[in-house]
């Protein structure tokens, strides 16, 4: 399939000549047989090279190949992997079957980080891993996705913990020629370069490709001769540098990303931006439209129709915002070329209360379809951006949610995959979103599941000991201290894992609030507990690093030594061992700061039971019997919530979790039953196949269809929508609700549509003056609140026009329950509508009375 790619000059014997094809396609990262095949070549080097198959192939000596081709087992293994790869490339996919008419369009997916595998370190945490998992499922499902990102010379950073518990960050420089990536060549066989204007100069970018199953991701690299040292360093480090570096990186990603697609003539129809970092794609695409002679306001509509925006940050401070002079400077090229549009351009990102250009505002203004990453986060985002959309209810704000998931084949332990496969139909991986299939796991004997689980726990403990030994050795601890690690951690003991970025809101040290109580749990002679921590703090995040120090300090206390451990250099490899090998996955963020969280989803697939604050995905995933919740009164102040969360953690451990684990001797049947419930209820839902299908059905395809409609007949629809909006903005101030009458006398009895009970009704009339706006281009609605068992709900009733009066005034009527006696209980509003809008509140104009 990929024979046209110029794989590095690897001379492999004929019998295994297609190994480079596997090494250069990240498909290997979710195929356990392929991974094992590479490991067989040389296990030590495989680990030493951080599981990078390309470097392994490059540095393997001819004698080794010679021996391997005479190893029949190895050749059979190789043949199996090649067969699987060929089958994968040729199978009919979900997308081909579901959307045959759209297979020739591409969806661009832009992200500042991608976590595919530990061997390609261009991710920092959950956002990147999500992007990687998104691309993998897109390939599995046949979705024509093209990923766009940056190629960081120093990656994120390698973390070391010193003898004082301080995080040391090592920035290694990667040799791109030995990573599983390839340069993209132009028609003349030279490396493809693109150029992005930045401030007063042009930055050149080399284009690399990462093959991800059926799809390709492109990565941009500024470390090119001819660029100034400062520019070369722009793709130096992920999230490194100050705001200048940040805005420049985002320009390279957003504008450069579009230029790559053009250079390669990729027929891109939809642009999905994973967080606001890539929002500058809109600026570049508006510019393209202007170059083609399209007016600015029409260009914006075209870009809106074809953009999808996923927001991931539930706190305003987490959104990138740049001072206006900085934007002015970095876009001076653009603004000098298009002086007359500068103001309109700036307005797309302007914050309302501060002179800042906000990337999330830019994204919201230039993407018609937007979503948060869990049900709760959707709600939080709607509240956060409510003012953005006029005076409307939270539920009406046009930001939806698509809950995150994880890529099953990447995160499920191969040993468990094999076990599940014995009890589910052969096609279960392809149909993993079918909840019914997972019921068959009831049939797995508890012994078998427990046996595999214990095996994975032992594997984790071996890795943890090696990790600790390396820390101690490097920190010059005495030999007995280094050797002591052999005895640390016990696979029979209830093991709790906590691993994620050490951002302060994640409160890694919460469980240390009462060390004596923790001591009683950990050191219970009959029912002990052990705790594993891992995670990186951003090098500029000092409170995060303090948290690491505190964990380290506690881990060194006599009473916790060897029972609470801090592992270093959390990456996708360590993450895999942890989410597959502990018993309980602890997550206690400050609610609602965890937009979704995904590590708990990885744990769930593997029968590791979640114990988490009801935040992010767990708010919807937890059903009372598939894990445990950490509770607090969500309306209380932070300190109270923290106290209540802490109490909840200790109490549930003491009263529920520890007793359940230890209640039946060697095989805890009830524990295993809960593991099964967790797998069966969570795995079919919180995977990226479900997530990417949701994106396709609810955003990519609608966006694609609307874009095609907008562009048809020489931009006819785009122009109509743009002109209509322009007209509405200019004339909306004429629209006035003149009076509202509440005819208490005109009552009747009817069934309430909502509560199904009979109630008295009354008529409400409203008189609205429209001025030049045509009344049919608006909707007049009556809004009131109704009390239901779960609280107050907004009810919106469309008002019917009954009479056209003079002076462009129209009378409306609606019928509502009469117990709303006073006008204060309801309001009437008018807002513009169009069948060509993507959502009801696309224009943030709402007039109320
Ligand atoms: C999955 C993953 C994350 C995300 O973890 P959360 O607990 O969801 O924040 C971060 N880092 C790595 C290496 C991961 O694999």
PDB file of C-alpha atoms in Angstrom, residues 178-404:
ATOM      1  CA  UNK A 178      15.561   7.685  13.101  1.00  0.00           C
ATOM      2  CA  UNK A 179      11.958   8.312  14.122  1.00  0.00           C
ATOM      3  CA  UNK A 180       8.954   6.550  12.553  1.00  0.00           C
ATOM      4  CA  UNK A 181       8.353   9.547  10.306  1.00  0.00           C
ATOM      5  CA  UNK A 182       9.356  10.317   6.731  1.00  0.00           C
ATOM      6  CA  UNK A 183      10.094  13.499   4.851  1.00  0.00           C
ATOM      7  CA  UNK A 184       7.462  14.480   2.305  1.00  0.00           C
ATOM      8  CA  UNK A 185       8.972  14.988  -1.128  1.00  0.00           C
ATOM      9  CA  UNK A 186       7.778  17.303  -3.854  1.00  0.00           C
ATOM     10  CA  UNK A 187       7.358  16.379  -7.507  1.00  0.00           C
ATOM     11  CA  UNK A 188      11.072  16.803  -8.087  1.00  0.00           C
ATOM     12  CA  UNK A 189      12.011  14.419  -5.320  1.00  0.00           C
ATOM     13  CA  UNK A 190      13.179  17.211  -3.009  1.00  0.00           C
ATOM     14  CA  UNK A 191      11.974  17.659   0.558  1.00  0.00           C
ATOM     15  CA  UNK A 192       8.756  19.618   0.524  1.00  0.00           C
ATOM     16  CA  UNK A 193       8.980  23.077   2.083  1.00  0.00           C
ATOM     17  CA  UNK A 194       6.234  25.552   2.753  1.00  0.00           C
ATOM     18  CA  UNK A 195       6.522  29.186   3.748  1.00  0.00           C
ATOM     19  CA  UNK A 196       4.599  31.034   6.409  1.00  0.00           C
ATOM     20  CA  UNK A 197       4.853  34.806   6.812  1.00  0.00           C
ATOM     21  CA  UNK A 198       5.605  35.742  10.389  1.00  0.00           C
ATOM     22  CA  UNK A 199       5.893  39.407  11.396  1.00  0.00           C
ATOM     23  CA  UNK A 200       8.420  40.919   8.970  1.00  0.00           C
ATOM     24  CA  UNK A 201       9.803  37.702   7.520  1.00  0.00           C
ATOM     25  CA  UNK A 202       9.074  34.332   5.975  1.00  0.00           C
ATOM     26  CA  UNK A 203       9.573  31.171   8.012  1.00  0.00           C
ATOM     27  CA  UNK A 204      10.308  28.034   6.018  1.00  0.00           C
ATOM     28  CA  UNK A 205       8.910  24.747   7.203  1.00  0.00           C
ATOM     29  CA  UNK A 206       9.850  21.266   6.195  1.00  0.00           C
ATOM     30  CA  UNK A 207       6.935  18.855   5.912  1.00  0.00           C
ATOM     31  CA  UNK A 208       7.129  15.376   7.451  1.00  0.00           C
ATOM     32  CA  UNK A 209       4.613  12.610   7.350  1.00  0.00           C
ATOM     33  CA  UNK A 210       3.491  10.096   9.916  1.00  0.00           C
ATOM     34  CA  UNK A 211       1.616   7.151   8.500  1.00  0.00           C
ATOM     35  CA  UNK A 212      -1.260   6.267  10.793  1.00  0.00           C
ATOM     36  CA  UNK A 213      -2.871   3.136   9.414  1.00  0.00           C
ATOM     37  CA  UNK A 214      -4.758   4.174   6.300  1.00  0.00           C
ATOM     38  CA  UNK A 215      -4.262   7.879   6.870  1.00  0.00           C
ATOM     39  CA  UNK A 216      -1.415  10.353   6.880  1.00  0.00           C
ATOM     40  CA  UNK A 217      -0.544  13.031   9.396  1.00  0.00           C
ATOM     41  CA  UNK A 218       1.685  15.921   8.393  1.00  0.00           C
ATOM     42  CA  UNK A 219       4.091  17.530  10.812  1.00  0.00           C
ATOM     43  CA  UNK A 220       5.829  20.875  10.338  1.00  0.00           C
ATOM     44  CA  UNK A 221       9.437  21.475  11.253  1.00  0.00           C
ATOM     45  CA  UNK A 222      10.988  24.950  11.405  1.00  0.00           C
ATOM     46  CA  UNK A 223      14.510  23.740  12.188  1.00  0.00           C
ATOM     47  CA  UNK A 224      15.657  24.506   8.668  1.00  0.00           C
ATOM     48  CA  UNK A 225      18.718  26.227   7.341  1.00  0.00           C
ATOM     49  CA  UNK A 226      17.866  29.759   6.287  1.00  0.00           C
ATOM     50  CA  UNK A 227      15.545  30.409   9.230  1.00  0.00           C
ATOM     51  CA  UNK A 228      16.911  32.592  12.017  1.00  0.00           C
ATOM     52  CA  UNK A 229      17.942  30.737  15.201  1.00  0.00           C
ATOM     53  CA  UNK A 230      14.853  32.055  17.003  1.00  0.00           C
ATOM     54  CA  UNK A 231      12.602  30.828  14.198  1.00  0.00           C
ATOM     55  CA  UNK A 232      14.348  27.474  14.030  1.00  0.00           C
ATOM     56  CA  UNK A 233      13.584  26.995  17.676  1.00  0.00           C
ATOM     57  CA  UNK A 234       9.852  27.614  17.195  1.00  0.00           C
ATOM     58  CA  UNK A 235       9.288  23.913  16.770  1.00  0.00           C
ATOM     59  CA  UNK A 236      11.861  23.205  19.485  1.00  0.00           C
ATOM     60  CA  UNK A 237       9.667  22.247  22.361  1.00  0.00           C
ATOM     61  CA  UNK A 238       6.004  21.515  22.926  1.00  0.00           C
ATOM     62  CA  UNK A 239       4.498  24.260  25.116  1.00  0.00           C
ATOM     63  CA  UNK A 240       7.959  25.709  25.686  1.00  0.00           C
ATOM     64  CA  UNK A 241       8.805  29.397  25.546  1.00  0.00           C
ATOM     65  CA  UNK A 242       6.975  32.618  26.242  1.00  0.00           C
ATOM     66  CA  UNK A 243       3.901  34.164  24.645  1.00  0.00           C
ATOM     67  CA  UNK A 244       5.861  35.282  21.600  1.00  0.00           C
ATOM     68  CA  UNK A 245       6.924  31.716  20.942  1.00  0.00           C
ATOM     69  CA  UNK A 246       3.426  30.532  21.612  1.00  0.00           C
ATOM     70  CA  UNK A 247       1.690  32.847  19.151  1.00  0.00           C
ATOM     71  CA  UNK A 248       4.355  32.124  16.539  1.00  0.00           C
ATOM     72  CA  UNK A 249       3.934  28.358  17.029  1.00  0.00           C
ATOM     73  CA  UNK A 250       0.195  28.713  16.666  1.00  0.00           C
ATOM     74  CA  UNK A 251       0.606  30.703  13.470  1.00  0.00           C
ATOM     75  CA  UNK A 252       2.866  27.984  12.067  1.00  0.00           C
ATOM     76  CA  UNK A 253       0.347  25.323  13.040  1.00  0.00           C
ATOM     77  CA  UNK A 254      -2.834  27.062  11.877  1.00  0.00           C
ATOM     78  CA  UNK A 255      -1.636  28.911   8.802  1.00  0.00           C
ATOM     79  CA  UNK A 256       1.130  26.449   7.953  1.00  0.00           C
ATOM     80  CA  UNK A 257      -1.321  23.578   8.301  1.00  0.00           C
ATOM     81  CA  UNK A 258      -3.565  25.012   5.611  1.00  0.00           C
ATOM     82  CA  UNK A 259      -0.590  25.672   3.356  1.00  0.00           C
ATOM     83  CA  UNK A 260       0.526  22.041   3.588  1.00  0.00           C
ATOM     84  CA  UNK A 261      -2.901  20.851   2.524  1.00  0.00           C
ATOM     85  CA  UNK A 262      -2.713  23.195  -0.454  1.00  0.00           C
ATOM     86  CA  UNK A 263       0.821  22.233  -1.385  1.00  0.00           C
ATOM     87  CA  UNK A 264      -0.213  18.597  -1.435  1.00  0.00           C
ATOM     88  CA  UNK A 265      -3.538  19.313  -3.132  1.00  0.00           C
ATOM     89  CA  UNK A 266      -5.468  17.504  -0.412  1.00  0.00           C
ATOM     90  CA  UNK A 267      -9.193  17.905  -1.225  1.00  0.00           C
ATOM     91  CA  UNK A 268     -10.043  19.144   2.276  1.00  0.00           C
ATOM     92  CA  UNK A 269     -13.677  19.921   3.017  1.00  0.00           C
ATOM     93  CA  UNK A 270     -13.798  20.152   6.809  1.00  0.00           C
ATOM     94  CA  UNK A 271     -11.284  21.530   9.320  1.00  0.00           C
ATOM     95  CA  UNK A 272     -11.485  20.199  12.848  1.00  0.00           C
ATOM     96  CA  UNK A 273      -9.445  22.090  15.410  1.00  0.00           C
ATOM     97  CA  UNK A 274      -8.550  20.171  18.538  1.00  0.00           C
ATOM     98  CA  UNK A 275      -8.444  23.019  21.095  1.00  0.00           C
ATOM     99  CA  UNK A 276      -7.932  26.695  20.209  1.00  0.00           C
ATOM    100  CA  UNK A 277      -4.201  26.383  19.405  1.00  0.00           C
ATOM    101  CA  UNK A 278      -4.942  25.752  15.738  1.00  0.00           C
ATOM    102  CA  UNK A 279      -7.606  28.440  15.326  1.00  0.00           C
ATOM    103  CA  UNK A 280      -5.401  30.556  13.042  1.00  0.00           C
ATOM    104  CA  UNK A 281      -6.355  28.127  10.275  1.00  0.00           C
ATOM    105  CA  UNK A 282      -9.379  30.405   9.868  1.00  0.00           C
ATOM    106  CA  UNK A 283      -7.184  33.455   9.237  1.00  0.00           C
ATOM    107  CA  UNK A 284      -5.284  31.703   6.487  1.00  0.00           C
ATOM    108  CA  UNK A 285      -8.442  30.383   4.877  1.00  0.00           C
ATOM    109  CA  UNK A 286     -10.169  33.769   4.985  1.00  0.00           C
ATOM    110  CA  UNK A 287      -7.115  35.200   3.287  1.00  0.00           C
ATOM    111  CA  UNK A 288      -7.344  32.555   0.550  1.00  0.00           C
ATOM    112  CA  UNK A 289     -10.944  33.534  -0.087  1.00  0.00           C
ATOM    113  CA  UNK A 290      -9.998  37.210  -0.272  1.00  0.00           C
ATOM    114  CA  UNK A 291      -7.276  36.364  -2.788  1.00  0.00           C
ATOM    115  CA  UNK A 292      -9.970  34.668  -4.848  1.00  0.00           C
ATOM    116  CA  UNK A 293     -12.011  37.845  -4.788  1.00  0.00           C
ATOM    117  CA  UNK A 294     -14.601  36.750  -2.238  1.00  0.00           C
ATOM    118  CA  UNK A 295     -15.801  39.561   0.071  1.00  0.00           C
ATOM    119  CA  UNK A 296     -14.654  39.322   3.699  1.00  0.00           C
ATOM    120  CA  UNK A 297     -18.064  38.668   5.220  1.00  0.00           C
ATOM    121  CA  UNK A 298     -18.763  35.866   2.743  1.00  0.00           C
ATOM    122  CA  UNK A 299     -15.327  34.383   3.339  1.00  0.00           C
ATOM    123  CA  UNK A 300     -16.046  34.192   7.070  1.00  0.00           C
ATOM    124  CA  UNK A 301     -19.262  32.284   6.392  1.00  0.00           C
ATOM    125  CA  UNK A 302     -17.481  29.770   4.176  1.00  0.00           C
ATOM    126  CA  UNK A 303     -14.878  29.190   6.853  1.00  0.00           C
ATOM    127  CA  UNK A 304     -17.509  28.902   9.601  1.00  0.00           C
ATOM    128  CA  UNK A 305     -19.486  26.337   7.639  1.00  0.00           C
ATOM    129  CA  UNK A 306     -16.435  24.150   7.183  1.00  0.00           C
ATOM    130  CA  UNK A 307     -14.888  24.394  10.657  1.00  0.00           C
ATOM    131  CA  UNK A 308     -15.475  22.228  13.699  1.00  0.00           C
ATOM    132  CA  UNK A 309     -14.081  23.313  17.063  1.00  0.00           C
ATOM    133  CA  UNK A 310     -13.530  21.141  20.121  1.00  0.00           C
ATOM    134  CA  UNK A 311     -12.814  23.042  23.325  1.00  0.00           C
ATOM    135  CA  UNK A 312     -11.059  21.233  26.177  1.00  0.00           C
ATOM    136  CA  UNK A 313     -10.532  23.832  28.857  1.00  0.00           C
ATOM    137  CA  UNK A 314     -13.194  24.561  31.479  1.00  0.00           C
ATOM    138  CA  UNK A 315     -11.352  27.544  33.000  1.00  0.00           C
ATOM    139  CA  UNK A 316     -11.079  30.893  31.203  1.00  0.00           C
ATOM    140  CA  UNK A 317      -7.447  31.287  32.304  1.00  0.00           C
ATOM    141  CA  UNK A 318      -6.566  28.155  30.375  1.00  0.00           C
ATOM    142  CA  UNK A 319      -7.410  29.732  27.025  1.00  0.00           C
ATOM    143  CA  UNK A 320      -4.601  31.358  25.060  1.00  0.00           C
ATOM    144  CA  UNK A 321      -5.035  35.106  24.727  1.00  0.00           C
ATOM    145  CA  UNK A 322      -2.469  37.479  23.234  1.00  0.00           C
ATOM    146  CA  UNK A 323      -2.020  41.243  23.658  1.00  0.00           C
ATOM    147  CA  UNK A 324      -3.273  43.108  20.596  1.00  0.00           C
ATOM    148  CA  UNK A 325       0.098  44.717  19.732  1.00  0.00           C
ATOM    149  CA  UNK A 326       1.597  41.243  19.640  1.00  0.00           C
ATOM    150  CA  UNK A 327      -1.046  40.089  17.185  1.00  0.00           C
ATOM    151  CA  UNK A 328      -0.479  43.244  15.205  1.00  0.00           C
ATOM    152  CA  UNK A 329       3.229  42.507  15.030  1.00  0.00           C
ATOM    153  CA  UNK A 330       3.074  38.837  14.080  1.00  0.00           C
ATOM    154  CA  UNK A 331       0.403  39.451  11.464  1.00  0.00           C
ATOM    155  CA  UNK A 332       1.998  42.573  10.031  1.00  0.00           C
ATOM    156  CA  UNK A 333       2.385  40.800   6.683  1.00  0.00           C
ATOM    157  CA  UNK A 334      -1.294  40.045   6.535  1.00  0.00           C
ATOM    158  CA  UNK A 335      -2.454  43.399   7.821  1.00  0.00           C
ATOM    159  CA  UNK A 336      -0.322  45.367   5.410  1.00  0.00           C
ATOM    160  CA  UNK A 337      -1.690  43.337   2.523  1.00  0.00           C
ATOM    161  CA  UNK A 338      -5.317  43.699   3.693  1.00  0.00           C
ATOM    162  CA  UNK A 339      -5.394  47.017   5.547  1.00  0.00           C
ATOM    163  CA  UNK A 340      -9.100  47.511   5.052  1.00  0.00           C
ATOM    164  CA  UNK A 341      -9.965  44.238   6.829  1.00  0.00           C
ATOM    165  CA  UNK A 342      -7.680  44.525   9.803  1.00  0.00           C
ATOM    166  CA  UNK A 343     -10.403  45.689  12.122  1.00  0.00           C
ATOM    167  CA  UNK A 344     -12.783  42.878  11.110  1.00  0.00           C
ATOM    168  CA  UNK A 345      -9.998  40.370  11.540  1.00  0.00           C
ATOM    169  CA  UNK A 346      -9.116  41.587  15.011  1.00  0.00           C
ATOM    170  CA  UNK A 347     -12.764  41.521  16.009  1.00  0.00           C
ATOM    171  CA  UNK A 348     -12.895  37.775  15.382  1.00  0.00           C
ATOM    172  CA  UNK A 349     -10.718  37.173  18.424  1.00  0.00           C
ATOM    173  CA  UNK A 350     -11.262  40.216  20.598  1.00  0.00           C
ATOM    174  CA  UNK A 351     -12.234  39.691  24.218  1.00  0.00           C
ATOM    175  CA  UNK A 352     -15.060  41.891  25.401  1.00  0.00           C
ATOM    176  CA  UNK A 353     -13.545  43.210  28.609  1.00  0.00           C
ATOM    177  CA  UNK A 354      -9.797  43.225  27.916  1.00  0.00           C
ATOM    178  CA  UNK A 355      -7.649  44.241  24.935  1.00  0.00           C
ATOM    179  CA  UNK A 356      -6.706  40.637  24.225  1.00  0.00           C
ATOM    180  CA  UNK A 357      -6.968  38.412  21.191  1.00  0.00           C
ATOM    181  CA  UNK A 358      -8.399  35.163  22.461  1.00  0.00           C
ATOM    182  CA  UNK A 359      -7.898  31.942  20.502  1.00  0.00           C
ATOM    183  CA  UNK A 360     -11.086  30.405  21.853  1.00  0.00           C
ATOM    184  CA  UNK A 361     -13.060  33.461  20.742  1.00  0.00           C
ATOM    185  CA  UNK A 362     -11.482  33.190  17.315  1.00  0.00           C
ATOM    186  CA  UNK A 363     -12.419  29.522  17.177  1.00  0.00           C
ATOM    187  CA  UNK A 364     -15.995  30.143  18.318  1.00  0.00           C
ATOM    188  CA  UNK A 365     -16.418  32.949  15.805  1.00  0.00           C
ATOM    189  CA  UNK A 366     -15.087  30.920  12.921  1.00  0.00           C
ATOM    190  CA  UNK A 367     -16.529  27.446  13.570  1.00  0.00           C
ATOM    191  CA  UNK A 368     -20.238  26.798  13.239  1.00  0.00           C
ATOM    192  CA  UNK A 369     -20.104  23.494  15.107  1.00  0.00           C
ATOM    193  CA  UNK A 370     -18.493  23.452  18.528  1.00  0.00           C
ATOM    194  CA  UNK A 371     -18.350  20.945  21.309  1.00  0.00           C
ATOM    195  CA  UNK A 372     -17.015  20.195  24.751  1.00  0.00           C
ATOM    196  CA  UNK A 373     -15.603  16.784  25.638  1.00  0.00           C
ATOM    197  CA  UNK A 374     -18.103  15.402  28.169  1.00  0.00           C
ATOM    198  CA  UNK A 375     -21.696  16.070  29.081  1.00  0.00           C
ATOM    199  CA  UNK A 376     -20.691  18.114  32.114  1.00  0.00           C
ATOM    200  CA  UNK A 377     -17.991  19.971  30.214  1.00  0.00           C
ATOM    201  CA  UNK A 378     -20.502  20.838  27.484  1.00  0.00           C
ATOM    202  CA  UNK A 379     -22.631  22.452  30.170  1.00  0.00           C
ATOM    203  CA  UNK A 380     -19.664  24.274  31.706  1.00  0.00           C
ATOM    204  CA  UNK A 381     -18.630  25.557  28.266  1.00  0.00           C
ATOM    205  CA  UNK A 382     -22.129  26.753  27.476  1.00  0.00           C
ATOM    206  CA  UNK A 383     -22.166  28.706  30.712  1.00  0.00           C
ATOM    207  CA  UNK A 384     -18.713  30.088  30.118  1.00  0.00           C
ATOM    208  CA  UNK A 385     -19.615  31.348  26.640  1.00  0.00           C
ATOM    209  CA  UNK A 386     -23.221  32.234  27.268  1.00  0.00           C
ATOM    210  CA  UNK A 387     -22.673  35.970  26.985  1.00  0.00           C
ATOM    211  CA  UNK A 388     -21.181  35.284  23.588  1.00  0.00           C
ATOM    212  CA  UNK A 389     -24.565  34.324  22.180  1.00  0.00           C
ATOM    213  CA  UNK A 390     -26.957  36.961  23.454  1.00  0.00           C
ATOM    214  CA  UNK A 391     -29.356  36.619  26.301  1.00  0.00           C
ATOM    215  CA  UNK A 392     -30.360  32.963  26.062  1.00  0.00           C
ATOM    216  CA  UNK A 393     -30.631  29.949  28.324  1.00  0.00           C
ATOM    217  CA  UNK A 394     -27.622  27.772  29.034  1.00  0.00           C
ATOM    218  CA  UNK A 395     -29.083  24.815  27.121  1.00  0.00           C
ATOM    219  CA  UNK A 396     -29.592  26.969  24.031  1.00  0.00           C
ATOM    220  CA  UNK A 397     -25.974  28.054  23.683  1.00  0.00           C
ATOM    221  CA  UNK A 398     -24.773  26.369  20.475  1.00  0.00           C
ATOM    222  CA  UNK A 399     -21.996  24.307  22.023  1.00  0.00           C
ATOM    223  CA  UNK A 400     -22.682  20.581  22.252  1.00  0.00           C
ATOM    224  CA  UNK A 401     -20.621  17.776  23.652  1.00  0.00           C
ATOM    225  CA  UNK A 402     -18.991  14.620  22.383  1.00  0.00           C
ATOM    226  CA  UNK A 403     -17.532  12.673  25.262  1.00  0.00           C
ATOM    227  CA  UNK A 404     -13.926  11.574  24.882  1.00  0.00           C
TER     228      UNK A 404
END
